[in-house]
Amino acid sequence: MENRFQKMYQQKLKTPEEVAKYVQSGFICGCPTALGEPTAIVNAVGERAKKGEIEGVYHHAILCVKGGPFLDVTLKGRYDYVSWFTGGVGRKGVQDGDYDYIPNNYSTAPKYWRELMPRLDVFYAEVSPMDKHGYFSCGMAGAEVSAMLERASIVLLDVNDKMPRTFGNNMIHISEVTALCESSRPLLELQNPPLSENDKKIGRMIADLVPNGATFQLGIGGIPNAVGMLLKEKEDLGIHTEMFTDSMVDLIECGAVTNKKKPINKGKTIATLAWGTQKMYDFMDDNPSFEMHPVDYTNNPNVIAQHDNFVSVNACVEVDLFGQVCAESIGTKHYSGSGGQLDFVRGTNLSKGGQGFIAMQSTAKNGTISKIKPILTPGSIVTTGKNEVDYIVTENGVARLKGLTAGKRAQLLISLAAPQFREELTFEAKKMHLMI
Ligand code: COA
């Protein structure tokens, strides 16, 4: 028998073209991170932009991985992209100056939507099918969902029967929805590239420092992934992370992660976004041991700090001899974003026994460039400041910088550089009057 929620669903069900008509000229639209982008709706909005039916529409997203008409530069001025974290298909356009971006620590994105953005006309999202209580799950994201829902004047959904139904604070009720359409589209997968020997070496050094019972976060890139692969021999680990990854599924399935030593969210894996393979999506679907939460919860340093011995592992582009970390640009060239790096470094700094690892290969471009520099390349963005940084790791070793003198820090950082760069780094350090 059809219940009242199913009746509401039928009343709101439309074609993607009809749903796209809710988007008017000058509207600010926003969607959840990455796989939350509602493909059928943005494509239909794009068609309207192509026909000249709308102009001045902005699409805001943290990390665009699927692509969409807002990336099409021929639609500039009609349907434009604003990036909150650059990667995947959105990167080149930001680097070329075709799209703008909003600098942020990921934990603060919900506050920006609640308090600082002028308005949010449309919140649109790709979601899982409605349950019998009238709820859709945002599946792959918690992130900014609640904040956008609170702020949006219009809510449009693309209901994809292939979207996993995840639990947590990422639900939308049919009563909050303006209109919806239906899709059946496999989720875009992220395949992990094979790990290099250096990734494995760095991963091993970090894994050796992770105590049993620790709760951890792993960031983006080959090195955090290597750490994930190497934690399998540990016991009773917990996951409280920003991005959920395939290596974390392996750790849960092999029994290394139980989440039972966590002081909060006991027994649950907590994340705010996910992108991986179908194996991961199958794991997340309808799984009560996995929850998606808003990013102002997962990445809140005070929440992270409630876990003793918290371990965070993130990657970077370069580090200078003062310990300043750039993780988001190559010189002036914008590469990614701050994401949750500083959020998790701050959280681990507050956690009793916490350890914050920032890791990188010591060189780039086949050994021709040292990623340890006397000073950051001009224009580099400081993602983690010198007073916040804890461990720096390269294939040449591990250095804990907190509490050491500036000279000792520089000396340790030089020892992490590739041998062919150490003499020059020492010379420059002396010129800067660092006491090494
Ligand atoms: N100078 C010049 N080029 C450099 C460089 C340097 N110091 N460091 C890296 N590069 C180049 C690499 O050669 C590579 O180029 P290619 O694509 O042409 O091969 C590219 O930049 C990416 O470097 P790589 O080390 O492979 O990146 P990664 O995939 O391991 O990601 C970050 C590293 C830092 C970009 C990524 O972790 C990130 O975006 N971090 C920011 C936010 C964050 O930490 N979030 C964590 C919470 S989830």
Coordinates of N, CA, C and O in Angstrom, one line a residue, residues 54-125:
I54 N 19.3 30.6 -19.5 CA 19.7 31.1 -18.2 C 21.1 31.7 -18.3 O 21.9 31.4 -19.2
E55 N 21.4 32.7 -17.4 CA 22.8 33.2 -17.3 C 23.1 33.6 -15.9 O 22.2 33.7 -15.0
G56 N 24.4 33.7 -15.6 CA 24.8 34.1 -14.3 C 24.6 33.1 -13.2 O 24.4 33.4 -12.0
V57 N 24.5 31.8 -13.6 CA 24.3 30.7 -12.6 C 25.7 30.2 -12.1 O 26.5 29.9 -13.0
Y58 N 25.8 30.0 -10.8 CA 27.1 29.5 -10.3 C 26.9 28.1 -9.6 O 25.9 27.9 -8.9
H59 N 27.8 27.2 -10.0 CA 27.8 25.9 -9.4 C 29.0 25.8 -8.4 O 30.1 25.8 -8.8
H60 N 28.7 25.6 -7.1 CA 29.7 25.5 -6.1 C 29.9 24.0 -5.7 O 28.9 23.4 -5.4
A61 N 31.1 23.6 -5.6 CA 31.4 22.2 -5.1 C 32.8 22.1 -4.5 O 33.7 22.7 -5.0
I62 N 32.9 21.3 -3.5 CA 34.2 20.9 -3.0 C 34.6 19.7 -3.8 O 33.9 18.6 -3.7
L63 N 35.6 19.8 -4.7 CA 36.1 18.6 -5.4 C 35.1 18.1 -6.5 O 34.1 17.4 -6.2
C64 N 35.3 18.5 -7.7 CA 34.5 18.0 -8.8 C 35.3 16.9 -9.5 O 36.4 17.1 -10.0
V65 N 34.7 15.7 -9.5 CA 35.4 14.5 -10.1 C 34.6 14.0 -11.3 O 35.2 13.3 -12.1
K66 N 33.3 14.3 -11.4 CA 32.6 13.7 -12.5 C 32.6 14.6 -13.7 O 32.2 14.1 -14.8
G67 N 32.9 15.8 -13.6 CA 32.8 16.7 -14.8 C 31.4 17.3 -14.8 O 30.5 16.9 -13.9
G68 N 31.1 18.1 -15.7 CA 29.7 18.7 -15.8 C 29.8 19.9 -16.7 O 30.9 20.5 -17.0
P69 N 28.6 20.4 -17.2 CA 28.6 21.5 -18.1 C 29.2 22.8 -17.6 O 29.6 23.7 -18.3
F70 N 29.1 23.0 -16.3 CA 29.7 24.2 -15.6 C 31.2 24.3 -15.9 O 31.8 25.4 -15.7
L71 N 31.8 23.2 -16.3 CA 33.3 23.3 -16.6 C 33.5 23.8 -18.0 O 34.7 24.1 -18.4
D72 N 32.5 23.8 -18.8 CA 32.6 24.1 -20.3 C 32.8 25.6 -20.4 O 31.9 26.4 -20.1
V73 N 34.0 26.0 -20.9 CA 34.3 27.4 -20.9 C 33.4 28.2 -21.9 O 33.3 29.4 -21.8
T74 N 32.8 27.5 -22.9 CA 32.0 28.2 -23.8 C 30.7 28.6 -23.1 O 29.9 29.4 -23.7
L75 N 30.4 28.1 -21.9 CA 29.2 28.5 -21.2 C 29.5 29.6 -20.1 O 28.7 29.9 -19.3
K76 N 30.8 30.1 -20.2 CA 31.2 31.2 -19.2 C 30.2 32.3 -19.2 O 29.7 32.8 -20.2
G77 N 29.8 32.7 -18.0 CA 28.8 33.8 -17.8 C 27.4 33.3 -17.8 O 26.5 34.0 -17.4
R78 N 27.2 32.0 -18.2 CA 25.9 31.4 -18.1 C 25.8 30.4 -16.9 O 24.9 30.4 -16.1
Y79 N 26.8 29.4 -16.9 CA 26.8 28.4 -15.9 C 28.3 28.2 -15.5 O 29.1 27.7 -16.3
D80 N 28.7 28.7 -14.4 CA 30.1 28.8 -14.0 C 30.4 28.0 -12.8 O 29.5 27.8 -11.9
Y81 N 31.6 27.5 -12.7 CA 32.0 26.6 -11.6 C 32.8 27.5 -10.6 O 33.7 28.3 -10.9
V82 N 32.5 27.2 -9.3 CA 33.3 27.8 -8.2 C 33.8 26.6 -7.4 O 33.0 25.9 -6.8
S83 N 35.2 26.4 -7.3 CA 35.8 25.3 -6.6 C 36.1 25.6 -5.2 O 36.6 26.7 -4.9
W84 N 35.9 24.6 -4.3 CA 36.3 24.8 -2.9 C 37.5 23.9 -2.6 O 38.0 24.0 -1.5
F85 N 37.8 23.0 -3.5 CA 39.0 22.1 -3.4 C 39.2 21.6 -4.8 O 38.3 21.0 -5.4
T86 N 40.4 21.8 -5.3 CA 40.6 21.5 -6.7 C 41.3 20.1 -6.9 O 42.2 19.8 -6.1
G87 N 40.8 19.4 -7.8 CA 41.3 18.1 -8.1 C 40.6 17.5 -9.3 O 39.7 18.1 -9.8
G88 N 41.1 16.4 -9.7 CA 40.4 15.7 -10.9 C 40.1 16.6 -12.0 O 41.0 17.4 -12.4
V89 N 38.9 16.6 -12.5 CA 38.6 17.3 -13.7 C 38.5 18.8 -13.6 O 38.6 19.5 -14.6
G90 N 38.4 19.3 -12.4 CA 38.3 20.8 -12.2 C 39.7 21.5 -12.1 O 39.8 22.7 -12.2
R91 N 40.8 20.7 -12.0 CA 42.1 21.3 -11.7 C 42.6 22.2 -12.8 O 43.0 23.4 -12.6
K92 N 42.6 21.7 -14.1 CA 43.2 22.5 -15.1 C 42.5 23.9 -15.3 O 43.2 24.9 -15.5
G93 N 41.2 23.9 -15.2 CA 40.5 25.1 -15.4 C 40.8 26.2 -14.3 O 40.9 27.4 -14.6
V94 N 41.0 25.7 -13.1 CA 41.4 26.6 -12.0 C 42.8 27.1 -12.3 O 43.0 28.3 -12.2
Q95 N 43.7 26.2 -12.7 CA 45.1 26.7 -13.0 C 45.1 27.6 -14.2 O 45.9 28.6 -14.2
D96 N 44.2 27.5 -15.1 CA 44.2 28.4 -16.3 C 43.4 29.7 -16.0 O 43.3 30.5 -16.9
G97 N 42.8 29.8 -14.8 CA 42.1 31.0 -14.5 C 40.7 31.0 -15.1 O 40.0 32.0 -15.1
D98 N 40.2 29.8 -15.5 CA 38.8 29.7 -16.1 C 37.8 29.7 -15.0 O 36.6 30.1 -15.2
Y99 N 38.1 29.1 -13.8 CA 37.2 29.1 -12.7 C 37.9 29.7 -11.5 O 39.1 29.5 -11.3
D100 N 37.0 30.2 -10.6 CA 37.6 30.8 -9.3 C 37.5 29.7 -8.2 O 36.8 28.7 -8.4
Y101 N 38.1 30.0 -7.1 CA 38.0 29.1 -6.0 C 37.9 29.8 -4.7 O 38.3 31.0 -4.6
I102 N 37.4 29.1 -3.7 CA 37.2 29.7 -2.3 C 38.2 29.0 -1.4 O 38.0 27.9 -1.0
P103 N 39.2 29.7 -0.9 CA 40.1 29.1 0.1 C 39.4 28.8 1.4 O 38.5 29.6 1.8
N104 N 39.7 27.6 1.9 CA 39.0 27.3 3.2 C 39.7 26.1 3.8 O 40.3 25.3 3.1
N105 N 39.6 25.9 5.1 CA 39.8 24.7 5.8 C 38.5 23.9 5.7 O 37.4 24.5 6.0
Y106 N 38.5 22.6 5.3 CA 37.3 21.9 5.0 C 36.3 22.0 6.2 O 35.1 22.1 6.0
S107 N 36.8 22.0 7.4 CA 36.0 22.0 8.6 C 35.1 23.2 8.7 O 34.0 23.2 9.3
T108 N 35.5 24.3 8.0 CA 34.7 25.5 8.1 C 33.7 25.7 7.0 O 33.0 26.7 7.0
A109 N 33.7 24.8 6.0 CA 32.8 25.0 4.8 C 31.3 25.1 5.3 O 30.6 25.9 4.8
P110 N 30.9 24.2 6.2 CA 29.5 24.4 6.6 C 29.2 25.8 7.2 O 28.1 26.3 6.9
K111 N 30.1 26.3 8.0 CA 29.9 27.6 8.6 C 29.8 28.7 7.5 O 29.0 29.6 7.6
Y112 N 30.7 28.5 6.5 CA 30.6 29.5 5.4 C 29.2 29.5 4.8 O 28.7 30.5 4.5
W113 N 28.7 28.3 4.6 CA 27.3 28.2 4.0 C 26.3 28.8 4.9 O 25.3 29.4 4.5
R114 N 26.4 28.5 6.2 CA 25.4 29.0 7.1 C 25.5 30.5 7.3 O 24.4 31.1 7.4
E115 N 26.7 31.0 7.4 CA 26.8 32.4 7.8 C 27.4 33.4 6.8 O 27.2 34.6 6.9
L116 N 28.2 32.9 5.9 CA 29.0 33.9 5.1 C 28.6 34.0 3.7 O 28.7 35.1 3.1
M117 N 28.1 33.0 3.1 CA 27.7 33.0 1.7 C 26.4 33.9 1.6 O 25.6 33.8 2.5
P118 N 26.3 34.7 0.6 CA 25.1 35.6 0.5 C 23.8 34.8 0.6 O 22.8 35.3 1.2
R119 N 23.7 33.7 -0.1 CA 22.5 32.9 -0.1 C 22.8 31.5 -0.8 O 23.9 31.4 -1.4
L120 N 22.0 30.6 -0.7 CA 22.1 29.4 -1.5 C 20.7 29.2 -2.1 O 19.7 28.8 -1.4
D121 N 20.5 29.4 -3.4 CA 19.2 29.3 -4.0 C 18.8 27.9 -4.2 O 17.7 27.5 -4.0
V122 N 19.8 27.1 -4.7 CA 19.5 25.6 -5.0 C 20.5 24.7 -4.3 O 21.7 24.9 -4.5
F123 N 20.1 23.8 -3.6 CA 20.9 22.7 -3.2 C 20.5 21.5 -4.0 O 19.3 21.1 -3.9
Y124 N 21.4 21.0 -4.8 CA 21.0 19.8 -5.6 C 22.0 18.7 -5.3 O 23.2 18.9 -5.1
A125 N 21.5 17.4 -5.3 CA 22.4 16.3 -4.9 C 22.0 15.0 -5.5 O 20.8 14.8 -5.8

